[in-house]
Coordinates of C-alpha atoms and ligand atoms in Angstrom, one line a residue:
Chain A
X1 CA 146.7 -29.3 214.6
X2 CA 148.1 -26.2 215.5
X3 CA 146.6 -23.7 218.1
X4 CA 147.6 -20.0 218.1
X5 CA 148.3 -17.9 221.3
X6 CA 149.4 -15.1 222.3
X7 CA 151.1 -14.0 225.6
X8 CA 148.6 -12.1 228.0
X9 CA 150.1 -8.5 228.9
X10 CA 152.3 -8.8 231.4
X11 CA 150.0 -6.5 234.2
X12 CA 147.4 -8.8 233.3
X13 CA 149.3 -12.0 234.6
X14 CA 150.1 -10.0 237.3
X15 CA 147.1 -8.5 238.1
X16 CA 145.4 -12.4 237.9
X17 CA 147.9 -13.4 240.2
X18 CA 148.1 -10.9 242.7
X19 CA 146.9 -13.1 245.3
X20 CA 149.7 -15.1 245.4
X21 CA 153.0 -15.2 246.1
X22 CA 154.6 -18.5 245.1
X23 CA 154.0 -19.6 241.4
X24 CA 154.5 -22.6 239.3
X25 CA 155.2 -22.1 235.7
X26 CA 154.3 -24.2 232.7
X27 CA 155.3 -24.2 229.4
X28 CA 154.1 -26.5 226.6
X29 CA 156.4 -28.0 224.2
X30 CA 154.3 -28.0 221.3
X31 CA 152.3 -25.0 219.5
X32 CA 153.2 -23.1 222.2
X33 CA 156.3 -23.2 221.5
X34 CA 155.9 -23.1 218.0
X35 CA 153.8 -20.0 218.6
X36 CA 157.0 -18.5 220.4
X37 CA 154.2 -18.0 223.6
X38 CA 155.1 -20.4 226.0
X39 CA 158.3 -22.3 225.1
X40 CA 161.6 -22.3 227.5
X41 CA 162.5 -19.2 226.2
X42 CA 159.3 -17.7 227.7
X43 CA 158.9 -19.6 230.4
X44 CA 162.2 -18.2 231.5
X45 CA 161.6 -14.6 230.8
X46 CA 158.5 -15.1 232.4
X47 CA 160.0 -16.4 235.6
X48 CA 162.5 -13.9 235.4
X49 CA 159.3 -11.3 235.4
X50 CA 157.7 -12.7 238.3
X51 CA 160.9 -12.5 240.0
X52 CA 161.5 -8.8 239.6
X53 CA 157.4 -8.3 240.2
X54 CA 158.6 -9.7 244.0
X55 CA 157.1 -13.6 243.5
X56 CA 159.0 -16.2 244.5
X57 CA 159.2 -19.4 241.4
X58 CA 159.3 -22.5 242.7
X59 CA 160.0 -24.2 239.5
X60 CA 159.5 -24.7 236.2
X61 CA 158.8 -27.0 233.5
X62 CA 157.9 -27.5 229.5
X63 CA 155.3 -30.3 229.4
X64 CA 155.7 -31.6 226.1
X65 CA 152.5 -31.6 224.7
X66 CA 150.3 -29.9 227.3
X67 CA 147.0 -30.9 226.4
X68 CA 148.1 -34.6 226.4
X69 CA 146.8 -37.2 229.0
X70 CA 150.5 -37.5 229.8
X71 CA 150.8 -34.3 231.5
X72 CA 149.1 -36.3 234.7
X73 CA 152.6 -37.6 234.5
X74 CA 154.6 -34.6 234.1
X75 CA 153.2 -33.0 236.7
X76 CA 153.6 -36.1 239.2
X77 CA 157.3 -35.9 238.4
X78 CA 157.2 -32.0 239.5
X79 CA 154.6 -32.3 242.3
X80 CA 157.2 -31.7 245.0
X81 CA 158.1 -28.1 243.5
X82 CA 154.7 -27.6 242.6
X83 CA 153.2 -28.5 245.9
X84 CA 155.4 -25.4 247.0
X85 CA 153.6 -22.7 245.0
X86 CA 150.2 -21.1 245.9
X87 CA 149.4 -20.9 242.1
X88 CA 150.6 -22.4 238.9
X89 CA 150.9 -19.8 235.7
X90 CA 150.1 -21.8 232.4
X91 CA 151.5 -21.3 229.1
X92 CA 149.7 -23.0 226.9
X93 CA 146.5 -23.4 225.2
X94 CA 142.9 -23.4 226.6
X95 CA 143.2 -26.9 226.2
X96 CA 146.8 -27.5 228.2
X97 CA 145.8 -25.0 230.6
X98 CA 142.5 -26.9 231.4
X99 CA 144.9 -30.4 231.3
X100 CA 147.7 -29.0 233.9
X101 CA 144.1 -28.0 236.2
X102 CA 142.7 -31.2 235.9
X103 CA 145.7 -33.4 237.3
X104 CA 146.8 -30.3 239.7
X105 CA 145.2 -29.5 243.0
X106 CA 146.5 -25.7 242.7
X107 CA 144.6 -22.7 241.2
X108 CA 145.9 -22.6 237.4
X109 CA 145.8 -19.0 235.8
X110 CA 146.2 -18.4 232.4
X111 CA 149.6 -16.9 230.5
X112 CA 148.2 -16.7 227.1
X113 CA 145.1 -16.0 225.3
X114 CA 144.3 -19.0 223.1
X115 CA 143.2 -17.4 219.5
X116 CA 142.7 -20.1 216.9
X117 CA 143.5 -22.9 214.6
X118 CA 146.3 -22.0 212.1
X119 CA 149.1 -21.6 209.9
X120 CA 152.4 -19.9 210.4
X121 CA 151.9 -17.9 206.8
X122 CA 155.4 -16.6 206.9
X123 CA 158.1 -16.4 210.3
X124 CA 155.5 -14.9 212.7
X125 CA 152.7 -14.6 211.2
X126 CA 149.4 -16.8 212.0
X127 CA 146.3 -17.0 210.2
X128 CA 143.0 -18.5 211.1
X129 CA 142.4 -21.3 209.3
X130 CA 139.3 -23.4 210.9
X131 CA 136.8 -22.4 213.7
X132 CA 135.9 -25.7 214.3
X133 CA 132.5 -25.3 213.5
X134 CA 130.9 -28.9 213.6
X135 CA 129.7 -28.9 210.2
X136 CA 132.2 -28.8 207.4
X137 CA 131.9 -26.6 204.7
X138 CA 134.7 -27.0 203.0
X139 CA 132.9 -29.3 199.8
X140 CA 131.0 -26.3 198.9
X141 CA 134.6 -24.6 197.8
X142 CA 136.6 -27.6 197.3
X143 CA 139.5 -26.4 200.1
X144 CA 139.1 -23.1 201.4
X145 CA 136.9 -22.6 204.5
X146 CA 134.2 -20.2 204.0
X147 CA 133.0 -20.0 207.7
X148 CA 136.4 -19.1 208.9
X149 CA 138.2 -17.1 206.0
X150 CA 135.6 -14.8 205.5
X151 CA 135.0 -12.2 207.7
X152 CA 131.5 -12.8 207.3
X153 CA 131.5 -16.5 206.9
X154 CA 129.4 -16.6 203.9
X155 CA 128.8 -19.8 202.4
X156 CA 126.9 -18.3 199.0
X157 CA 129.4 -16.1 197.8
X158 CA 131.3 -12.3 198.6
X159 CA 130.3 -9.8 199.7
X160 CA 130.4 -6.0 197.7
X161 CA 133.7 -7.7 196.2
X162 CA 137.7 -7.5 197.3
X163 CA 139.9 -4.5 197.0
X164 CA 142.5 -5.8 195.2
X165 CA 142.2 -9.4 196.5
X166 CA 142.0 -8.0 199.7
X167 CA 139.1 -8.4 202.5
X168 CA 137.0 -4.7 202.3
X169 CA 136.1 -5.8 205.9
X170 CA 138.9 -6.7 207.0
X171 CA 141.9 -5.1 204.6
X172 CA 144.4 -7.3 206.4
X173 CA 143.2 -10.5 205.5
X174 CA 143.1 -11.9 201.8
X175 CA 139.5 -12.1 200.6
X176 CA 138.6 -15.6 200.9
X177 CA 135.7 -15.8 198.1
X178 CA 138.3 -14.6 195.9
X179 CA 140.8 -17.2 196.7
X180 CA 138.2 -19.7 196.1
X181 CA 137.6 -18.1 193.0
X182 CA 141.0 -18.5 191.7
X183 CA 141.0 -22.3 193.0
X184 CA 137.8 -23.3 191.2
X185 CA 139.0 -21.4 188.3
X186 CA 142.2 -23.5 187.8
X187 CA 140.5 -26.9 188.8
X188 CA 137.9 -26.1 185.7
X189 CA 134.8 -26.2 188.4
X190 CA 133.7 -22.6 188.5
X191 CA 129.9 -24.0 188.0
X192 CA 130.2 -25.1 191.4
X193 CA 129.7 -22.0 192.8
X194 CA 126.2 -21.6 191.0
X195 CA 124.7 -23.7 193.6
X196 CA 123.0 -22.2 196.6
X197 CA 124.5 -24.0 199.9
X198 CA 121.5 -24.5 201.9
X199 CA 121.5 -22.5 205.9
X200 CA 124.3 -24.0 207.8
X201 CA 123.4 -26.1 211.0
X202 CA 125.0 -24.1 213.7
X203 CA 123.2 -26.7 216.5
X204 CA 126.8 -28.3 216.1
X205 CA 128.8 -25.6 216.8
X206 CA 127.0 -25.0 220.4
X207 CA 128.9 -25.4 223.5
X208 CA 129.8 -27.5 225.3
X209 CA 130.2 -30.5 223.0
X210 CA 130.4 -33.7 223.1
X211 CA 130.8 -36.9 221.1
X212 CA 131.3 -40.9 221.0
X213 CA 133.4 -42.1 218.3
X214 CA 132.3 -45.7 217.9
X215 CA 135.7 -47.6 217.0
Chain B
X1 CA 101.4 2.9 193.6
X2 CA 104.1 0.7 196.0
X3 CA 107.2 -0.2 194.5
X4 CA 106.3 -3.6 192.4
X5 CA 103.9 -1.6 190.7
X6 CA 106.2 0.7 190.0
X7 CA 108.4 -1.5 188.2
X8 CA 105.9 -3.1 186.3
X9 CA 104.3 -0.3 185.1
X10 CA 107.6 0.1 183.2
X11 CA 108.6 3.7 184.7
X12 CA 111.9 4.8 185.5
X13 CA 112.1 4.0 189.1
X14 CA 113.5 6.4 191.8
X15 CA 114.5 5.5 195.2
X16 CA 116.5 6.9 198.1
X17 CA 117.5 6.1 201.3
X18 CA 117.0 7.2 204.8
X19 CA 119.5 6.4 207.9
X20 CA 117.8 7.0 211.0
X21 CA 119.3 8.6 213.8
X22 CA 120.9 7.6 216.9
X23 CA 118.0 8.5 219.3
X24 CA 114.6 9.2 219.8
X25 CA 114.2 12.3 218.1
X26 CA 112.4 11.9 214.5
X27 CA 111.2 15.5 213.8
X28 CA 113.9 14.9 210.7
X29 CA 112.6 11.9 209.8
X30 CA 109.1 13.6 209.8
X31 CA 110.4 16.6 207.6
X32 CA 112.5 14.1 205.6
X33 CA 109.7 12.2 204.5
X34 CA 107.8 15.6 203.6
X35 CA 110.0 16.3 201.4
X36 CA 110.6 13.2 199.4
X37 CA 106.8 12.5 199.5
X38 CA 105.9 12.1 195.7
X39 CA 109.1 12.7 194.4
X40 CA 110.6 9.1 194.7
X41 CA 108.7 5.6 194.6
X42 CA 110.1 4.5 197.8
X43 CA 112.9 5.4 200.7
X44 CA 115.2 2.5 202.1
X45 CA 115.7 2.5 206.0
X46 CA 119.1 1.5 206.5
X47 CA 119.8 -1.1 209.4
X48 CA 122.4 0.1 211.5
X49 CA 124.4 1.4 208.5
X50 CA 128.0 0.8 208.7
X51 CA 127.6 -1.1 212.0
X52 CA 126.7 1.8 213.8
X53 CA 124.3 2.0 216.6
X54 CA 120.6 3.5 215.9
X55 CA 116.8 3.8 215.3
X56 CA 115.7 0.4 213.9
X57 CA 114.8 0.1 210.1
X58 CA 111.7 -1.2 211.0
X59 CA 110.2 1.7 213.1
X60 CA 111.8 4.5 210.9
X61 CA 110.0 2.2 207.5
X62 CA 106.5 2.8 209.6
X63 CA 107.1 6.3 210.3
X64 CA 107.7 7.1 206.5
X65 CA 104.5 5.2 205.6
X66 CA 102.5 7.5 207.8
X67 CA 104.0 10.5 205.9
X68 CA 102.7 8.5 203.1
X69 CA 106.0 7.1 201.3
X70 CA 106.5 3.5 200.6
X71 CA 109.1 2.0 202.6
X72 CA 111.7 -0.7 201.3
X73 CA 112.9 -2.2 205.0
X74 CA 116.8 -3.2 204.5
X75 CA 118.0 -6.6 207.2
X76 CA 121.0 -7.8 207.8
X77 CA 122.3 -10.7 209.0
X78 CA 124.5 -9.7 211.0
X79 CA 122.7 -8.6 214.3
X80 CA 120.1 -11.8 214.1
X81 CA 119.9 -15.4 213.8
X82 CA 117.4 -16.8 211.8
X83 CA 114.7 -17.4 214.3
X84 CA 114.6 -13.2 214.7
X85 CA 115.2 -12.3 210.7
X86 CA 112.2 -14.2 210.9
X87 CA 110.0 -13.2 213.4
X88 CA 111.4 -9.4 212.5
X89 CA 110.4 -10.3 209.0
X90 CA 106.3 -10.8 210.2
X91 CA 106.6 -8.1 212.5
X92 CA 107.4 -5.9 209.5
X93 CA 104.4 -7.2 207.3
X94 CA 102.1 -6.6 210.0
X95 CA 103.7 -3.2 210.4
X96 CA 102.8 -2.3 206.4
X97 CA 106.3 -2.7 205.3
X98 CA 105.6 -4.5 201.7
X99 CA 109.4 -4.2 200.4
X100 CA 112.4 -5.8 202.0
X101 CA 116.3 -5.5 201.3
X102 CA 118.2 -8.7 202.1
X103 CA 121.4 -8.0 202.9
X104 CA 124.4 -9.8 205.2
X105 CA 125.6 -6.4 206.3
X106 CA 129.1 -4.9 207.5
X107 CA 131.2 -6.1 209.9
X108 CA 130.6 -4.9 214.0
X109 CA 134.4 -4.0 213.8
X110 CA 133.7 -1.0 211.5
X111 CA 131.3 1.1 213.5
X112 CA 131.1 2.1 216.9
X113 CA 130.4 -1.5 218.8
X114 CA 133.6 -2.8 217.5
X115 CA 133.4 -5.5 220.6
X116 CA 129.8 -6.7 219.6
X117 CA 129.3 -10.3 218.7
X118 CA 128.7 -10.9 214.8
X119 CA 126.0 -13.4 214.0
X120 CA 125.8 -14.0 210.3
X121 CA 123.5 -16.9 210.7
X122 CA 122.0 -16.7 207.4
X123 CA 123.9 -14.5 204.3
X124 CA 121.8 -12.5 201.6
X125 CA 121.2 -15.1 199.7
X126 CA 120.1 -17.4 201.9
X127 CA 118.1 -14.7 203.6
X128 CA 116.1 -13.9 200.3
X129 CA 115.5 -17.8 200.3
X130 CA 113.5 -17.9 203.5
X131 CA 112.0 -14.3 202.2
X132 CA 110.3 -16.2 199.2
X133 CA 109.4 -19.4 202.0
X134 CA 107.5 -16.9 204.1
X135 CA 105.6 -15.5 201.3
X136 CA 104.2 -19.2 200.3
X137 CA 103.3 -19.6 203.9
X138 CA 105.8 -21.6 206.1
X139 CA 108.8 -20.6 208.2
X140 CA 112.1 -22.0 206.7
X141 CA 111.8 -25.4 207.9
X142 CA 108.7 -25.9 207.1
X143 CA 106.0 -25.1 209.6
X144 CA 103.0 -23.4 208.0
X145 CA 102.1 -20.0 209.0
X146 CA 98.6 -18.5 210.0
X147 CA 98.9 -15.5 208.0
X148 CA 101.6 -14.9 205.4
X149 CA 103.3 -12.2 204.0
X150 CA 103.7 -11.2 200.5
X151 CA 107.0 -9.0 200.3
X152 CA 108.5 -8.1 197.2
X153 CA 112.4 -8.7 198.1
X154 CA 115.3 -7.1 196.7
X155 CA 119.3 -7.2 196.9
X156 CA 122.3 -5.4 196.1
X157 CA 125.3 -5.6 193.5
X158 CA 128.4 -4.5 193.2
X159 CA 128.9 -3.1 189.0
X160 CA 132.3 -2.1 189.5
X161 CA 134.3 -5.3 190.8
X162 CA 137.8 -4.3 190.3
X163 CA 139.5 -7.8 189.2
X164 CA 138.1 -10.0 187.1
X165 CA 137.5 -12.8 189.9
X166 CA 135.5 -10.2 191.4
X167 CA 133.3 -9.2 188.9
X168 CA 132.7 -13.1 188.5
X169 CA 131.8 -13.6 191.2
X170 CA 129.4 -10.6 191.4
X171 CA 127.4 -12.3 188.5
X172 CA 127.4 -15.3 190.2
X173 CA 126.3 -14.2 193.2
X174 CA 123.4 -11.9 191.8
X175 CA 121.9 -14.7 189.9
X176 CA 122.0 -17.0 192.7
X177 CA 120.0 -14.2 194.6
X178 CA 117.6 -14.3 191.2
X179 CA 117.2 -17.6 192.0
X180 CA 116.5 -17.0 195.9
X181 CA 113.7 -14.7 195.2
X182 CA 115.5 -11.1 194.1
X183 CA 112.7 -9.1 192.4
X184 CA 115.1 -6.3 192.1
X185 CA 118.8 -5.1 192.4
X186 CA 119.9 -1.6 194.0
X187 CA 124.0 -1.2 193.0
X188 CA 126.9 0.4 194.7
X189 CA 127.5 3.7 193.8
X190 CA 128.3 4.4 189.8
X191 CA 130.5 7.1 188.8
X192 CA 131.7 5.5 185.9
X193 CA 129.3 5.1 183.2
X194 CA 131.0 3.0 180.2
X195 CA 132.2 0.7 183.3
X196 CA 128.1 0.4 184.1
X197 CA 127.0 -0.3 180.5
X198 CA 129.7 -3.5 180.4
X199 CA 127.8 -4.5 183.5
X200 CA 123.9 -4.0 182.6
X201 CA 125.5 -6.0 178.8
X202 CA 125.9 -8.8 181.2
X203 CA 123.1 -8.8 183.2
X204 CA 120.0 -7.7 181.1
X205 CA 119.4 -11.4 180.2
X206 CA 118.6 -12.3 183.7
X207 CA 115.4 -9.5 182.9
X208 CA 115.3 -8.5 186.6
X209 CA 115.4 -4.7 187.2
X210 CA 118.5 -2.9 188.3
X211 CA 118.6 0.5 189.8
X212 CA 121.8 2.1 189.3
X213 CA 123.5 3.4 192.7
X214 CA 123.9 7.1 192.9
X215 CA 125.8 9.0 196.3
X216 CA 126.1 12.6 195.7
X217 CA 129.6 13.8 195.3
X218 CA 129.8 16.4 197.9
X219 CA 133.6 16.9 198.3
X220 CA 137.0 16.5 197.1
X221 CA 138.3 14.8 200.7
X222 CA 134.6 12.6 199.9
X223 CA 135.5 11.0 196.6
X224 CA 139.7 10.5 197.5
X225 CA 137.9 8.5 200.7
X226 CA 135.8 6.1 198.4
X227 CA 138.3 6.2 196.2
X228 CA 140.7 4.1 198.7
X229 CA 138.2 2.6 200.8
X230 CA 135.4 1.4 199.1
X231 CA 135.7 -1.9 196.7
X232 CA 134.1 -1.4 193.8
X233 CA 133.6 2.1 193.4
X234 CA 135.6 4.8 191.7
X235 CA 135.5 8.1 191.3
X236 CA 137.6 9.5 188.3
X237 CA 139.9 11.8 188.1
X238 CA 138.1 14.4 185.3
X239 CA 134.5 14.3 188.4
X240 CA 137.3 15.3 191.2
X241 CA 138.8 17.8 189.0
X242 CA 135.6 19.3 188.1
X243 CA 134.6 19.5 191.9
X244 CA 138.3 20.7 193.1
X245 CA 137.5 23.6 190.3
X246 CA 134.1 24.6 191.4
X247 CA 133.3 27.6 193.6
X248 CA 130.1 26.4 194.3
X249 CA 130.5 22.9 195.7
X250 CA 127.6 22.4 196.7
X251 CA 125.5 23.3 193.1
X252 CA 128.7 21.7 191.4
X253 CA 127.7 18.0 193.3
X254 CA 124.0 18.7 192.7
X255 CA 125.3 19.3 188.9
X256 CA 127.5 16.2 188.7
X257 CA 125.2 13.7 190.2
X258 CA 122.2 14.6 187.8
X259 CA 124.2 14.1 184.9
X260 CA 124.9 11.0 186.2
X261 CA 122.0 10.1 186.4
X262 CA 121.2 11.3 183.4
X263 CA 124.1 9.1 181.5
X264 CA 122.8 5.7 183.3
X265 CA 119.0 6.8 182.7
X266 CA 118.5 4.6 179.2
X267 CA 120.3 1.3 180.5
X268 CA 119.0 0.3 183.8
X269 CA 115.9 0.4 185.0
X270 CA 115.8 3.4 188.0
X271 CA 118.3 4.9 190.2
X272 CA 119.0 4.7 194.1
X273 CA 120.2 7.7 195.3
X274 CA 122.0 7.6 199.0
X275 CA 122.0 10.8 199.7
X276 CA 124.0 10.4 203.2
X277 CA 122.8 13.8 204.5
X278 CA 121.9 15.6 201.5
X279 CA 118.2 13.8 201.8
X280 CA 116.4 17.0 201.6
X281 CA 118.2 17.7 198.2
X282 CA 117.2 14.8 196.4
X283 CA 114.2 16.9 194.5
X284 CA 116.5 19.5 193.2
X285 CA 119.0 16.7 192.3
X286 CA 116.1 15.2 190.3
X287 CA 114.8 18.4 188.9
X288 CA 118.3 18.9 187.3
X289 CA 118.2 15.5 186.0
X290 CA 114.6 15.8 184.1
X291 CA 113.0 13.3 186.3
Ligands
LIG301 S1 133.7 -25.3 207.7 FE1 133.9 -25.5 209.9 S2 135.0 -27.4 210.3 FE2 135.3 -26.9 208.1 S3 137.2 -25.8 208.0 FE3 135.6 -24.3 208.3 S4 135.4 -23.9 210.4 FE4 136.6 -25.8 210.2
LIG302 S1 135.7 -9.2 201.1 FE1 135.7 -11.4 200.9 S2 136.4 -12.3 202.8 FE2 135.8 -10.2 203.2 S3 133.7 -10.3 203.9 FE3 133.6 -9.9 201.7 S4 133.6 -12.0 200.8 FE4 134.2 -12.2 202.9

């Protein structure tokens, strides 16, 4: 799994933490710093922005996988530094920010703005891939995500039709009904899209969720 | 006569299309409706047309039925879930609306709410499904209702698909919303006639009437725009030539878009003219077309 961010402008981080003066800063080791948001790079220009914004750093330190129950540890290892800060700054995903709160006593702001579930198409460049939604979709197309690739998740077909392959909604994106086209095409199971997928049961998309997994 | 009997008293079938305002004010609407009254079967009321802000479809369909013009609702799914596309769906019945446009509608991101939140419960076709469960008398899952409605439901197509997977899936699509409960089909806009007649080859055996899309050409700047911004429709060069030539623009438009009209006429089975401001010129349109 890989979750997309993107850095918060930089008079927004300051603006959240203009209360205090001393800050903590995490980084996460994996798609954060896969993302290029809040790897040691970042977390060093970042320190190095708080510095010059007049807050003092009182560490640092790239959890490795943020969002993982062994961040309680991490941040026992750093508690001295950290119980020195007013605040810590996160850079990671909702999930890794919400993590580095749970086994911290300190107010945790967020660095990033966690965007979605994706691929890196080409160096750069990430693209939405699943929302997550509860209740897979995916069989009616045979591997292409309706609900998240079409800008209007439609699960019975396009819209008015592509511009050259393209989303008319959203140009930017690559029409997803035609790309599931072209797949169905080349598997020999067009005839699959001649069946009417019945209303999709959003109840399992509602927030907050939960779930046992019997093992 | 509403608009089923139109259709099955085998007539050419004219429609248009009315976008309400943004506002109170419907002295136009009113004047609008005047004019139109007798000259076309029935006037769509656009819902929030290109996902900008306005006077609900279902209060401008009213006001044209007390000018006396049938009223063809159009719903989207993209500013209700299904509990409201339903209830909205009743309300409009009781209102007098008899005709309904399913349709999933444009993004919030291209009109003047950009930041709104999408819903897209339901799409088109699934809409037109729970069109047809009202009308045998339950709500989509099943509950039975006191009172039912009886709409007769249409949808839209796209003729002029640019690729191939396009057009496909076009056909696909339309005869899945046949098989939802589409009584009729209003198109995109056609400017492209040969391009049409390839499309009605293909469709006539699904024996559902199609009305072929007509906008006005009104300006050079108007048919460069569609021609690089909206999928599926083209404007040819020899049309933008002829308007770039003409010193009347205005008759010149008029001129072009009842030839048109005159051109689909004999394969499809009416036209729907979105007029996009020109409303009030939709009679002389159709008295240079014959109709
Ligand atoms: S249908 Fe839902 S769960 Fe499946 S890929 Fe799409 S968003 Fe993810
Ligand atoms: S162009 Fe394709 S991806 Fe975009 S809204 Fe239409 S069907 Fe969905």
């Amino acid at each position: 799994m890989k979750t997309i961010t993107e850095q918060k402008p930089l008079a927004e981080i300051l603006e959240l933490l203009k209360d205090h003066k001393k800050i903590y800063i995490t980084g996460c080791g994996t798609c954060a710093t896969t993302c290029h948001t809040g790897g040691k790079a970042e977390v060093l220009a970042m320190k190095k922005e708080l510095e010059a914004a007049g807050k003092e750093v009182t560490g640092w330190m790239v959890i490795p996988t943020s969002c993982d129950i062994l961040t309680k540890y991490a941040i026992m290892d750093s508690i001295e530094q950290i119980n020195k800060a007013d605040a810590i700054l996160a850079m990671s995903c909702g999930l890794g920010i919400q993590t580095v709160a749970a086994f911290s006593n300190k107010p945790v702001y967020p660095a990033l703005n966690t965007l979605f579930i994706g691929w890196e198409e080409h160096p750069g460049h990430f693209i939405e891939i699943c929302s997550q939604c509860g209740d897979c979709a995916i069989g009616i197309t045979t591997g292409i995500c309706p609900v998240t690739r079409c800008a209007k998740g439609m699960l019975s077909g396009p819209c008015g039709g592509a511009k050259d392959g393209k989303c008319e909604q959203k140009p930017e994106h690559d029409c997803a009904w035609v790309l599931i086209y072209n797949r169905l095409k080349e598997l020999n199971m067009l005839d699959k899209l001649k069946e009417i997928p019945a209303p999709k049961n959003y109840s399992k998309a509602k927030i907050p969720r939960q779930v046992d997994i019997v093992q | 006569m509403s608009l089923k009997q139109a259709f099955e008293s085998g007539k050419f079938v004219i429609t248009t299309e009315v976008g309400p305002l943004k506002g109170t004010d419907t002295t136009e609407l009113a004047e609008v409706a005047e004019i139109l009254r007798g000259r076309v079967d029935a006037a769509n009321a656009t819902d929030q047309q290109s996902s900008v802000m306005r006077l609900g479809s279902m209060v401008t369909c009213y006001l044209l039925q007390q000018h006396g013009l049938e009223s063809v609702i159009q719903m989207t799914c993209r500013d209700r879930n299904r509990i409201a596309l339903q209830s909205d769906l009743l309300s409009a019945w009781v209102m007098g609306i008899k005709n309904v446009l399913a349709l999933t509608g444009d993004v919030p991101e291209l009109g003047d709410h950009p930041q709104a939140k999408s819903v897209y419960d339901l799409d088109s076709v699934q809409l037109l499904g729970v069109i047809s469960k009202l009308n045998e008398g339950t709500d989509m899952v099943g509950n039975e209702l006191k009172g039912k409605p009886d709409f007769f439901a249409g949808a839209v197509v796209n003729p002029g698909a640019d690729t191939e997977a396009s057009f496909e899936l076009q056909i696909i699509k339309m005869e899945k919303k046949i098989k939802a409960g589409a009584k009729f089909f209003q198109t995109q806009a056609v400017y492209e006639p040969e391009k049409f007649y390839k499309f009605m080859k293909r469709v006539e055996q699904f024996h559902v009437p199609v009305m072929a899309g007509i906008i006005p050409l009104k300006s050079v700047g108007m048919a460069r725009f569609m021609n690089k911004n909206v999928a599926g429709v083209f404007v040819p060069d020899s049309l933008i030539q002829q308007m770039a030539a003409a010193t009347d623009k205005t008759q010149t438009g008029l001129q072009i878009t009842a030839d048109l009209i005159k051109q689909l006429k004999d394969v499809c089975q009416g036209v729907h003219i979105m007029a996009i401001g020109w409303e009030k010129k939709v009679p002389q349109i159709l008295d240079i077309a014959g109709l």
